[in-house]
């Protein structure tokens, strides 16, 4: 699997309404709709959960392009800072939506890096309850092995801090190679991607998919155009066509 995933902004300044979300999805070819859960205490129904930080919601995006694009929603458990918070929010979001695929993270107080021990704790509890869990971790072979042993169907590994746009930092290369060699589950590079060159490096190392987000909203960047560029890179790599 060589694939491209994306979200719709990492902070409130990244504004995505429903028409823009639809255009982003058309440009990216992504078939998974990441549904944010940070407002879970302020909604009464699952369709009201946002996909970003503006007016686009699970209900509005699915009504506009869900059938057209064959979208499969996943719950984005974004910005919890403890395993307990992540588990509580997952249960409530699943109750409201019926969605059982979980894009799980537990971050440090600055919302930049995964707290691996908390992620493993949350993943253990949620997988035991029958959820399909995609945990986000910083590069650590032991944590990776724990996630696989628990039954994670995909593991997401950070290349650099959220929003850093530094790609894969050099100190992470060796642990990443250790995790990727013979991995029994797909591995996604998720965190710090800043360019199509970072995406190419990820696939050269053996990642099966990548997720882009903050870089789509860099100053002067149009997220639809940026996603079209990432899509072209992914398709070229998947076809084996060399870069010019």
mmCIF file with all atom_site columns, C-alpha atoms in Angstrom, residues 215-223 225-226:
data_model
loop_
_atom_site.group_PDB
_atom_site.id
_atom_site.type_symbol
_atom_site.label_atom_id
_atom_site.label_alt_id
_atom_site.label_comp_id
_atom_site.label_asym_id
_atom_site.label_entity_id
_atom_site.label_seq_id
_atom_site.pdbx_PDB_ins_code
_atom_site.Cartn_x
_atom_site.Cartn_y
_atom_site.Cartn_z
_atom_site.occupancy
_atom_site.B_iso_or_equiv
_atom_site.pdbx_formal_charge
_atom_site.auth_seq_id
_atom_site.auth_comp_id
_atom_site.auth_asym_id
_atom_site.auth_atom_id
_atom_site.pdbx_PDB_model_num
ATOM 1  C CA . UNK A 1 215 ? 2.267  22.128 5.741  1.00 0.00 ? 215 UNK A CA 1
ATOM 2  C CA . UNK A 1 216 ? -0.956 22.543 3.750  1.00 0.00 ? 216 UNK A CA 1
ATOM 3  C CA . UNK A 1 217 ? -1.580 25.794 5.634  1.00 0.00 ? 217 UNK A CA 1
ATOM 4  C CA . UNK A 1 218 ? 1.861  27.381 5.546  1.00 0.00 ? 218 UNK A CA 1
ATOM 5  C CA . UNK A 1 219 ? 1.859  31.061 4.635  1.00 0.00 ? 219 UNK A CA 1
ATOM 6  C CA . UNK A 1 220 ? 1.112  31.543 0.950  1.00 0.00 ? 220 UNK A CA 1
ATOM 7  C CA . UNK A 1 221 ? 0.057  27.918 0.455  1.00 0.00 ? 221 UNK A CA 1
ATOM 8  C CA . UNK A 1 222 ? -3.217 26.850 -1.110 1.00 0.00 ? 222 UNK A CA 1
ATOM 9  C CA . UNK A 1 223 ? -4.178 23.528 0.515  1.00 0.00 ? 223 UNK A CA 1
ATOM 10 C CA . UNK A 1 225 ? -2.910 22.882 -4.839 1.00 0.00 ? 225 UNK A CA 1
ATOM 11 C CA . UNK A 1 226 ? -0.555 21.474 -2.212 1.00 0.00 ? 226 UNK A CA 1
#
